[in-house]
DNA sequence: TCTGGGGTCCTTACCCTG
DNA sequence: TCTGCAGGGTAAGGACCC
């Protein structure tokens, strides 16, 4: 039996199928990472499968069989293993997910140029310019579902609505492997019975705050004066949630917004209290961030350091430079200076991170650095290293101080792409 | 139960400047 | 010269998303 034959009927929640004006589509892959793994290992279909790893890791994705046992994404792996001891655990293969994602996004781009990716596995599409060529929004949604399944062998769900956030709620509601249209005149009826936590931007904390006000459903939220919400949640969030509760969301579909920050962070397998080891990790993180910025053509002005302690409390420190940079050495020196200024002695640290903010076009950095000749030479050397790594792999060239680090206590966890059991 | 890694956005506080 | 105020930039923290 072909998989398309088992596809269940779509748009079946009693909302009708009047898709006039519903030109925003939200397309979301079903259990994306797990589905990609099942392409290579069809014998696992029908079994609980969890993608995740590391003894301090979390669940990245789980098949619906694992979800039925209480497993969900972002859950600590230790807990997931207890809930589903018979589940097959697969180490993530980010390279494979990236490839499938590019394939899916390229399908979207044949539908409309107005594609706004949200992550590897979901995107908004504005199909208002494609109606004459491809048919109604619902027909376009079905076309996308069929093509994704035929060309990538994974299923997806599609929400069709007049606004982005209602389209997203619709795809979530109809998951997995479905399509749901929310007609313009039924948006309020669709929204108001939902719990407040269903709204985009209402997480655990905000839900608690709203519960303290006695607000549990979107209807409760809609009928609360906006001033009350602003007092409780702040000006911007209060206004935003009140608008969403009435179905107002004017945000357009924006293809390719420029990045605002680029960062890297690492949770250690065991907590670290040795400053020299932390310094080495900061160097590696700065190296990753610098290389990514140079590759993407960005330079950043603000360096942010993040430190998470053994008790999970977290602090950040940031420093704004005189001029934007993409030079690893400068990023590292700044991050290290901020770390040393914390004056931590034998404090157990769980995670460190380095992030660059205030990104701008990096093409002028080389010229600006001519003012400081040594930095200019340094940047040239880093660009040369980038080229060598592009040709021979990331580990071909690395700072001498990282050889011991990567060879011994803290192996790099994501560059190797080792896949267990495949 | 014990919590990843990549991000974005918002709020608050503080400092500086006009 | 001093004071008050507004606005911008920076820093830090937190919530949220996938």
GROMACS .gro file of C-alpha atoms (C1' of nucleotides) in nm:
model
  458
    1UNK     CA    1   0.000   0.000   0.000
    2UNK     CA    2   0.145   0.336  -0.094
    3UNK     CA    3   0.183   0.584   0.185
    4UNK     CA    4  -0.039   0.833   0.013
    5UNK     CA    5  -0.324   0.586   0.048
    6UNK     CA    6  -0.301   0.593   0.424
    7UNK     CA    7  -0.308   0.970   0.436
    8UNK     CA    8  -0.607   1.063   0.639
    9UNK     CA    9  -0.868   1.308   0.519
   10UNK     CA   10  -0.773   1.670   0.574
   11UNK     CA   11  -0.957   1.970   0.705
   12UNK     CA   12  -1.170   1.751   0.923
   13UNK     CA   13  -1.227   1.958   1.234
   14UNK     CA   14  -1.554   2.106   1.124
   15UNK     CA   15  -1.403   2.438   1.027
   16UNK     CA   16  -1.513   2.411   0.667
   17UNK     CA   17  -1.297   2.459   0.363
   18UNK     CA   18  -1.358   2.817   0.253
   19UNK     CA   19  -1.000   2.921   0.190
   20UNK     CA   20  -1.076   3.257   0.024
   21UNK     CA   21  -0.815   3.506   0.140
   22UNK     CA   22  -0.623   3.237   0.331
   23UNK     CA   23  -0.296   3.294   0.150
   24UNK     CA   24  -0.058   3.221   0.437
   25UNK     CA   25   0.061   2.861   0.468
   26UNK     CA   26   0.258   2.716   0.756
   27UNK     CA   27   0.432   2.392   0.661
   28UNK     CA   28   0.578   2.180   0.937
   29UNK     CA   29   0.756   1.845   0.894
   30UNK     CA   30   0.623   1.568   1.120
   31UNK     CA   31   0.879   1.449   1.380
   32UNK     CA   32   1.142   1.578   1.140
   33UNK     CA   33   1.472   1.436   1.272
   34UNK     CA   34   1.314   1.101   1.353
   35UNK     CA   35   1.145   1.085   1.011
   36UNK     CA   36   1.476   1.150   0.835
   37UNK     CA   37   1.636   0.867   1.032
   38UNK     CA   38   1.352   0.632   0.937
   39UNK     CA   39   1.418   0.696   0.570
   40UNK     CA   40   1.750   0.513   0.610
   41UNK     CA   41   1.616   0.253   0.852
   42UNK     CA   42   1.266   0.155   0.741
   43UNK     CA   43   1.278  -0.150   0.969
   44UNK     CA   44   1.227   0.092   1.260
   45UNK     CA   45   0.890   0.213   1.134
   46UNK     CA   46   0.618   0.148   1.388
   47UNK     CA   47   0.870   0.140   1.676
   48UNK     CA   48   0.941   0.403   1.938
   49UNK     CA   49   1.251   0.592   1.818
   50UNK     CA   50   1.419   0.881   1.994
   51UNK     CA   51   1.676   1.112   1.835
   52UNK     CA   52   1.908   1.259   2.097
   53UNK     CA   53   2.217   1.171   2.284
   54UNK     CA   54   2.478   1.233   2.545
   55UNK     CA   55   2.421   1.164   2.912
   56UNK     CA   56   2.340   1.533   2.957
   57UNK     CA   57   2.148   1.570   2.633
   58UNK     CA   58   1.781   1.619   2.559
   59UNK     CA   59   1.537   1.464   2.312
   60UNK     CA   60   1.561   1.637   1.975
   61UNK     CA   61   1.281   1.442   1.813
   62UNK     CA   62   1.075   1.131   1.874
   63UNK     CA   63   0.846   0.918   1.661
   64UNK     CA   64   0.477   0.922   1.743
   65UNK     CA   65   0.513   0.573   1.895
   66UNK     CA   66   0.763   0.719   2.146
   67UNK     CA   67   0.541   1.022   2.205
   68UNK     CA   68   0.257   0.790   2.296
   69UNK     CA   69   0.478   0.676   2.585
   70UNK     CA   70   0.514   1.032   2.715
   71UNK     CA   71   0.839   1.127   2.541
   72UNK     CA   72   0.856   1.474   2.389
   73UNK     CA   73   1.123   1.700   2.246
   74UNK     CA   74   1.344   1.896   2.488
   75UNK     CA   75   1.289   1.630   2.754
   76UNK     CA   76   1.612   1.517   2.928
   77UNK     CA   77   1.735   1.194   2.771
   78UNK     CA   78   1.765   1.027   3.110
   79UNK     CA   79   1.395   1.077   3.169
   80UNK     CA   80   1.302   0.970   2.815
   81UNK     CA   81   1.496   0.645   2.863
   82UNK     CA   82   1.304   0.575   3.182
   83UNK     CA   83   0.969   0.643   3.016
   84UNK     CA   84   1.047   0.439   2.706
   85UNK     CA   85   1.317   0.185   2.797
   86UNK     CA   86   1.253  -0.016   2.481
   87UNK     CA   87   1.289   0.286   2.252
   88UNK     CA   88   1.569   0.289   1.998
   89UNK     CA   89   1.796   0.589   2.059
   90UNK     CA   90   1.974   0.740   1.760
   91UNK     CA   91   2.253   1.000   1.771
   92UNK     CA   92   2.155   1.307   1.568
   93UNK     CA   93   2.301   1.350   1.220
   94UNK     CA   94   2.272   1.722   1.157
   95UNK     CA   95   2.428   1.700   0.816
   96UNK     CA   96   2.153   1.469   0.693
   97UNK     CA   97   1.883   1.694   0.839
   98UNK     CA   98   2.037   1.993   0.667
   99UNK     CA   99   2.033   1.815   0.331
  100UNK     CA  100   1.667   1.711   0.360
  101UNK     CA  101   1.579   2.061   0.479
  102UNK     CA  102   1.740   2.215   0.173
  103UNK     CA  103   1.543   1.977  -0.046
  104UNK     CA  104   1.216   2.070   0.121
  105UNK     CA  105   1.287   2.443   0.107
  106UNK     CA  106   1.366   2.415  -0.262
  107UNK     CA  107   1.021   2.262  -0.317
  108UNK     CA  108   0.868   2.562  -0.139
  109UNK     CA  109   1.062   2.799  -0.362
  110UNK     CA  110   0.905   2.649  -0.672
  111UNK     CA  111   0.566   2.741  -0.521
  112UNK     CA  112   0.639   3.103  -0.426
  113UNK     CA  113   0.940   3.328  -0.372
  114UNK     CA  114   0.784   3.441  -0.044
  115UNK     CA  115   0.922   3.165   0.182
  116UNK     CA  116   1.021   3.243   0.541
  117UNK     CA  117   1.205   2.950   0.700
  118UNK     CA  118   1.157   2.933   1.078
  119UNK     CA  119   1.393   2.643   1.133
  120UNK     CA  120   1.518   2.337   0.945
  121UNK     CA  121   1.175   2.179   0.944
  122UNK     CA  122   0.915   2.452   0.906
  123UNK     CA  123   0.841   2.762   0.704
  124UNK     CA  124   0.575   3.017   0.624
  125UNK     CA  125   0.472   3.066   0.262
  126UNK     CA  126   0.273   3.355   0.120
  127UNK     CA  127   0.100   3.207  -0.184
  128UNK     CA  128  -0.106   3.512  -0.284
  129UNK     CA  129   0.095   3.541  -0.606
  130UNK     CA  130   0.064   3.173  -0.695
  131UNK     CA  131  -0.314   3.127  -0.698
  132UNK     CA  132  -0.364   3.174  -1.071
  133UNK     CA  133  -0.084   2.932  -1.154
  134UNK     CA  134  -0.144   2.662  -0.893
  135UNK     CA  135  -0.503   2.689  -0.770
  136UNK     CA  136  -0.656   2.758  -0.431
  137UNK     CA  137  -0.447   2.781  -0.110
  138UNK     CA  138  -0.584   2.444  -0.003
  139UNK     CA  139  -0.487   2.287  -0.336
  140UNK     CA  140  -0.140   2.439  -0.303
  141UNK     CA  141  -0.111   2.294   0.046
  142UNK     CA  142  -0.202   1.949  -0.081
  143UNK     CA  143   0.045   1.987  -0.368
  144UNK     CA  144   0.322   2.068  -0.121
  145UNK     CA  145   0.233   1.771   0.098
  146UNK     CA  146   0.238   1.534  -0.197
  147UNK     CA  147   0.567   1.665  -0.333
  148UNK     CA  148   0.743   1.656   0.006
  149UNK     CA  149   0.634   1.297   0.053
  150UNK     CA  150   0.724   1.189  -0.300
  151UNK     CA  151   1.058   1.368  -0.321
  152UNK     CA  152   1.182   1.348   0.039
  153UNK     CA  153   0.994   1.046   0.178
  154UNK     CA  154   0.874   1.231   0.487
  155UNK     CA  155   0.532   1.368   0.575
  156UNK     CA  156   0.439   1.720   0.672
  157UNK     CA  157   0.139   1.911   0.800
  158UNK     CA  158   0.004   2.234   0.657
  159UNK     CA  159  -0.197   2.512   0.819
  160UNK     CA  160  -0.380   2.753   0.587
  161UNK     CA  161  -0.509   3.085   0.720
  162UNK     CA  162  -0.515   3.461   0.674
  163UNK     CA  163  -0.234   3.522   0.924
  164UNK     CA  164   0.094   3.358   1.019
  165UNK     CA  165   0.014   3.264   1.374
  166UNK     CA  166  -0.328   3.114   1.293
  167UNK     CA  167  -0.167   2.913   1.011
  168UNK     CA  168   0.089   2.786   1.260
  169UNK     CA  169  -0.176   2.689   1.514
  170UNK     CA  170  -0.368   2.513   1.238
  171UNK     CA  171  -0.072   2.298   1.133
  172UNK     CA  172  -0.007   2.209   1.496
  173UNK     CA  173  -0.372   2.113   1.546
  174UNK     CA  174  -0.387   1.882   1.244
  175UNK     CA  175  -0.053   1.704   1.303
  176UNK     CA  176   0.063   1.456   1.192
  177UNK     CA  177   0.023   1.429   0.817
  178UNK     CA  178  -0.273   1.662   0.768
  179UNK     CA  179  -0.396   1.992   0.629
  180UNK     CA  180  -0.629   2.235   0.800
  181UNK     CA  181  -0.789   2.550   0.661
  182UNK     CA  182  -0.910   2.812   0.909
  183UNK     CA  183  -1.151   3.033   0.709
  184UNK     CA  184  -1.134   3.406   0.776
  185UNK     CA  185  -1.480   3.417   0.934
  186UNK     CA  186  -1.400   3.132   1.174
  187UNK     CA  187  -1.073   3.258   1.319
  188UNK     CA  188  -1.228   3.369   1.649
  189UNK     CA  189  -1.424   3.045   1.687
  190UNK     CA  190  -1.101   2.854   1.624
  191UNK     CA  191  -0.890   3.059   1.863
  192UNK     CA  192  -1.105   3.129   2.165
  193UNK     CA  193  -1.148   2.775   2.304
  194UNK     CA  194  -0.769   2.716   2.295
  195UNK     CA  195  -0.563   2.733   2.615
  196UNK     CA  196  -0.350   3.048   2.644
  197UNK     CA  197  -0.040   2.833   2.619
  198UNK     CA  198  -0.129   2.757   2.258
  199UNK     CA  199  -0.045   3.114   2.161
  200UNK     CA  200   0.294   3.174   2.008
  201UNK     CA  201   0.497   3.352   2.274
  202UNK     CA  202   0.317   3.211   2.578
  203UNK     CA  203   0.550   2.965   2.746
  204UNK     CA  204   0.550   2.811   3.090
  205UNK     CA  205   0.621   3.131   3.285
  206UNK     CA  206   0.372   3.351   3.103
  207UNK     CA  207   0.108   3.081   3.132
  208UNK     CA  208   0.162   3.078   3.510
  209UNK     CA  209   0.132   3.457   3.525
  210UNK     CA  210  -0.190   3.448   3.325
  211UNK     CA  211  -0.327   3.168   3.544
  212UNK     CA  212  -0.271   3.391   3.847
  213UNK     CA  213  -0.500   3.642   3.677
  214UNK     CA  214  -0.754   3.364   3.625
  215UNK     CA  215  -0.693   3.359   3.249
  216UNK     CA  216  -0.686   3.010   3.104
  217UNK     CA  217  -0.825   3.031   2.751
  218UNK     CA  218  -0.763   3.261   2.459
  219UNK     CA  219  -1.120   3.387   2.508
  220UNK     CA  220  -1.032   3.488   2.866
  221UNK     CA  221  -0.733   3.677   2.731
  222UNK     CA  222  -0.935   3.848   2.459
  223UNK     CA  223  -1.192   3.977   2.708
  224UNK     CA  224  -0.933   4.118   2.949
  225UNK     CA  225  -0.857   4.491   2.915
  226UNK     CA  226  -0.528   4.537   2.732
  227UNK     CA  227  -0.404   4.763   3.013
  228UNK     CA  228  -0.435   4.474   3.259
  229UNK     CA  229  -0.224   4.253   3.032
  230UNK     CA  230   0.031   4.529   2.983
  231UNK     CA  231   0.066   4.575   3.360
  232UNK     CA  232   0.112   4.203   3.414
  233UNK     CA  233   0.334   4.116   3.118
  234UNK     CA  234   0.488   4.442   2.999
  235UNK     CA  235   0.382   4.687   2.733
  236UNK     CA  236   0.492   4.500   2.422
  237UNK     CA  237   0.392   4.147   2.520
  238UNK     CA  238   0.059   4.255   2.670
  239UNK     CA  239  -0.040   4.437   2.353
  240UNK     CA  240   0.085   4.159   2.131
  241UNK     CA  241  -0.104   3.882   2.310
  242UNK     CA  242  -0.425   4.084   2.318
  243UNK     CA  243  -0.397   4.135   1.942
  244UNK     CA  244  -0.332   3.765   1.884
  245UNK     CA  245  -0.633   3.672   2.096
  246UNK     CA  246  -0.848   3.865   1.849
  247UNK     CA  247  -0.675   3.711   1.549
  248UNK     CA  248  -0.481   4.027   1.466
  249UNK     CA  249  -0.132   3.951   1.334
  250UNK     CA  250  -0.014   4.187   1.060
  251UNK     CA  251   0.335   4.039   1.033
  252UNK     CA  252   0.414   3.965   0.668
  253UNK     CA  253   0.605   3.665   0.538
  254UNK     CA  254   0.964   3.790   0.512
  255UNK     CA  255   1.212   3.579   0.315
  256UNK     CA  256   1.572   3.576   0.440
  257UNK     CA  257   1.590   3.824   0.727
  258UNK     CA  258   1.957   3.898   0.808
  259UNK     CA  259   2.104   3.732   1.120
  260UNK     CA  260   2.122   3.939   1.438
  261UNK     CA  261   2.373   3.725   1.624
  262UNK     CA  262   2.597   3.424   1.579
  263UNK     CA  263   2.711   3.216   1.872
  264UNK     CA  264   2.831   2.881   1.998
  265UNK     CA  265   2.807   2.718   2.337
  266UNK     CA  266   2.901   2.392   2.495
  267UNK     CA  267   2.778   2.190   2.790
  268UNK     CA  268   3.058   1.983   2.936
  269UNK     CA  269   3.015   1.611   2.995
  270UNK     CA  270   3.120   1.681   3.353
  271UNK     CA  271   3.141   2.016   3.528
  272UNK     CA  272   3.476   2.196   3.497
  273UNK     CA  273   3.645   2.410   3.763
  274UNK     CA  274   3.983   2.462   3.597
  275UNK     CA  275   4.028   2.808   3.442
  276UNK     CA  276   4.285   2.681   3.192
  277UNK     CA  277   4.035   2.429   3.054
  278UNK     CA  278   3.766   2.697   3.036
  279UNK     CA  279   4.008   2.923   2.848
  280UNK     CA  280   4.073   2.649   2.594
  281UNK     CA  281   3.701   2.597   2.541
  282UNK     CA  282   3.649   2.971   2.499
  283UNK     CA  283   3.918   2.966   2.232
  284UNK     CA  284   3.746   2.685   2.047
  285UNK     CA  285   3.407   2.855   2.067
  286UNK     CA  286   3.554   3.187   1.952
  287UNK     CA  287   3.721   2.998   1.668
  288UNK     CA  288   3.387   2.848   1.561
  289UNK     CA  289   3.206   3.181   1.584
  290UNK     CA  290   3.478   3.373   1.400
  291UNK     CA  291   3.490   3.117   1.119
  292UNK     CA  292   3.113   3.124   1.079
  293UNK     CA  293   3.109   3.503   1.070
  294UNK     CA  294   3.382   3.520   0.805
  295UNK     CA  295   3.204   3.256   0.597
  296UNK     CA  296   2.875   3.447   0.618
  297UNK     CA  297   3.042   3.784   0.559
  298UNK     CA  298   2.948   3.935   0.895
  299UNK     CA  299   3.136   4.138   1.151
  300UNK     CA  300   3.001   4.199   1.499
  301UNK     CA  301   3.048   4.474   1.756
  302UNK     CA  302   2.940   4.313   2.083
  303UNK     CA  303   3.094   4.002   2.235
  304UNK     CA  304   2.873   3.815   2.480
  305UNK     CA  305   3.002   3.558   2.727
  306UNK     CA  306   2.766   3.307   2.886
  307UNK     CA  307   2.848   3.094   3.188
  308UNK     CA  308   2.619   2.835   3.342
  309UNK     CA  309   2.709   2.694   3.681
  310UNK     CA  310   2.659   2.346   3.824
  311UNK     CA  311   2.333   2.459   3.990
  312UNK     CA  312   2.205   2.570   3.644
  313UNK     CA  313   2.213   2.940   3.734
  314UNK     CA  314   2.338   3.141   3.438
  315UNK     CA  315   2.510   3.473   3.396
  316UNK     CA  316   2.601   3.673   3.089
  317UNK     CA  317   2.855   3.948   3.036
  318UNK     CA  318   2.891   4.155   2.724
  319UNK     CA  319   3.136   4.409   2.593
  320UNK     CA  320   3.097   4.637   2.294
  321UNK     CA  321   3.409   4.690   2.087
  322UNK     CA  322   3.519   5.016   1.926
  323UNK     CA  323   3.486   4.864   1.579
  324UNK     CA  324   3.315   4.551   1.445
  325UNK     CA  325   3.532   4.243   1.407
  326UNK     CA  326   3.529   3.891   1.270
  327UNK     CA  327   3.877   3.807   1.401
  328UNK     CA  328   3.885   3.498   1.623
  329UNK     CA  329   4.172   3.634   1.834
  330UNK     CA  330   3.980   3.951   1.918
  331UNK     CA  331   3.664   3.760   2.004
  332UNK     CA  332   3.860   3.521   2.223
  333UNK     CA  333   4.060   3.793   2.400
  334UNK     CA  334   3.740   3.981   2.485
  335UNK     CA  335   3.553   3.671   2.603
  336UNK     CA  336   3.847   3.558   2.811
  337UNK     CA  337   3.892   3.901   2.969
  338UNK     CA  338   3.524   3.900   3.070
  339UNK     CA  339   3.557   3.550   3.211
  340UNK     CA  340   3.870   3.636   3.410
  341UNK     CA  341   3.701   3.950   3.544
  342UNK     CA  342   3.438   3.727   3.709
  343UNK     CA  343   3.710   3.616   3.950
  344UNK     CA  344   3.579   3.260   3.974
  345UNK     CA  345   3.801   3.027   4.173
  346UNK     CA  346   3.735   2.654   4.167
  347UNK     CA  347   3.369   2.715   4.083
  348UNK     CA  348   3.206   2.426   3.901
  349UNK     CA  349   3.095   2.534   3.555
  350UNK     CA  350   2.853   2.339   3.340
  351UNK     CA  351   2.848   2.542   3.019
  352UNK     CA  352   3.028   2.827   2.848
  353UNK     CA  353   2.917   3.016   2.540
  354UNK     CA  354   3.042   3.292   2.312
  355UNK     CA  355   2.814   3.500   2.095
  356UNK     CA  356   2.864   3.799   1.863
  357UNK     CA  357   2.586   4.056   1.838
  358UNK     CA  358   2.535   4.377   1.647
  359UNK     CA  359   2.615   4.207   1.317
  360UNK     CA  360   2.686   4.413   1.011
  361UNK     CA  361   2.833   4.358   0.668
  362UNK     CA  362   3.189   4.237   0.728
  363UNK     CA  363   3.334   4.335   0.393
  364UNK     CA  364   3.492   4.650   0.533
  365UNK     CA  365   3.667   4.481   0.823
  366UNK     CA  366   3.986   4.400   0.636
  367UNK     CA  367   4.033   4.764   0.542
  368UNK     CA  368   3.956   4.893   0.891
  369UNK     CA  369   4.210   4.655   1.038
  370UNK     CA  370   4.482   4.810   0.825
  371UNK     CA  371   4.503   5.067   1.104
  372UNK     CA  372   4.635   4.794   1.331
  373UNK     CA  373   4.883   4.597   1.125
  374UNK     CA  374   4.916   4.300   1.357
  375UNK     CA  375   4.539   4.241   1.360
  376UNK     CA  376   4.538   4.266   0.982
  377UNK     CA  377   4.803   3.997   0.955
  378UNK     CA  378   4.611   3.787   1.207
  379UNK     CA  379   4.293   3.810   1.003
  380UNK     CA  380   4.475   3.713   0.683
  381UNK     CA  381   4.607   3.405   0.863
  382UNK     CA  382   4.258   3.313   0.985
  383UNK     CA  383   4.115   3.350   0.633
  384UNK     CA  384   4.391   3.118   0.506
  385UNK     CA  385   4.301   2.864   0.776
  386UNK     CA  386   3.933   2.888   0.674
  387UNK     CA  387   4.033   2.795   0.319
  388UNK     CA  388   4.240   2.497   0.438
  389UNK     CA  389   3.956   2.372   0.653
  390UNK     CA  390   3.712   2.408   0.365
  391UNK     CA  391   3.937   2.182   0.163
  392UNK     CA  392   4.067   1.931   0.416
  393UNK     CA  393   3.813   1.936   0.697
  394UNK     CA  394   3.772   2.124   1.021
  395UNK     CA  395   4.033   1.931   1.214
  396UNK     CA  396   4.302   1.987   0.951
  397UNK     CA  397   4.416   2.310   1.117
  398UNK     CA  398   4.345   2.416   1.472
  399UNK     CA  399   4.509   2.618   1.745
  400UNK     CA  400   4.784   2.418   1.916
  401UNK     CA  401   4.612   2.464   2.252
  402UNK     CA  402   4.308   2.280   2.123
  403UNK     CA  403   4.494   1.968   2.014
  404UNK     CA  404   4.518   1.835   2.369
  405UNK     CA  405   4.167   1.949   2.451
  406UNK     CA  406   4.007   1.780   2.153
  407UNK     CA  407   4.228   1.475   2.172
  408UNK     CA  408   4.161   1.404   2.537
  409UNK     CA  409   3.899   1.513   2.785
  410UNK     CA  410   3.632   1.687   2.579
  411UNK     CA  411   3.605   1.554   2.227
  412UNK     CA  412   3.415   1.777   1.987
  413UNK     CA  413   3.065   1.638   1.985
  414UNK     CA  414   2.915   1.749   1.661
  415UNK     CA  415   3.189   1.767   1.403
  416UNK     CA  416   3.248   1.394   1.385
  417UNK     CA  417   2.892   1.307   1.288
  418UNK     CA  418   2.935   0.956   1.423
  419UNK     CA  419   2.605   0.775   1.388
  420UNK     CA  420   2.543   0.486   1.611
  421UNK     CA  421   2.392   0.180   1.462
  422UNK     CA  422   2.394   0.291   1.100
  423DT     C1'  423   1.373   1.489   3.665
  424DC     C1'  424   1.732   1.750   3.575
  425DT     C1'  425   1.738   2.022   3.213
  426DG     C1'  426   2.118   2.110   2.435
  427DG     C1'  427   2.224   2.446   2.117
  428DG     C1'  428   2.091   2.780   1.800
  429DG     C1'  429   1.863   3.189   1.798
  430DT     C1'  430   1.510   3.639   1.880
  431DC     C1'  431   1.290   3.973   2.147
  432DC     C1'  432   1.166   4.226   2.562
  433DT     C1'  433   1.242   4.456   3.010
  434DT     C1'  434   1.496   4.695   3.340
  435DA     C1'  435   1.875   4.952   3.507
  436DC     C1'  436   2.238   5.251   3.450
  437DC     C1'  437   2.527   5.598   3.237
  438DC     C1'  438   2.609   5.974   2.940
  439DT     C1'  439   2.477   6.377   2.683
  440DG     C1'  440   2.228   6.774   2.548
  441DT     C1'  441   2.658   7.656   3.793
  442DC     C1'  442   2.306   7.348   3.927
  443DT     C1'  443   1.893   7.065   3.849
  444DG     C1'  444   1.559   6.799   3.606
  445DC     C1'  445   1.434   6.555   3.213
  446DA     C1'  446   1.438   6.299   2.785
  447DG     C1'  447   1.660   6.000   2.477
  448DG     C1'  448   2.015   5.688   2.319
  449DG     C1'  449   2.348   5.335   2.402
  450DT     C1'  450   2.501   4.962   2.672
  451DA     C1'  451   2.466   4.579   2.990
  452DA     C1'  452   2.237   4.202   3.211
  453DG     C1'  453   1.882   3.889   3.265
  454DG     C1'  454   1.484   3.636   3.131
  455DA     C1'  455   1.130   3.419   2.842
  456DC     C1'  456   1.041   3.204   2.440
  457DC     C1'  457   1.086   2.943   1.996
  458DC     C1'  458   1.239   2.512   1.729
   0.00000   0.00000   0.00000
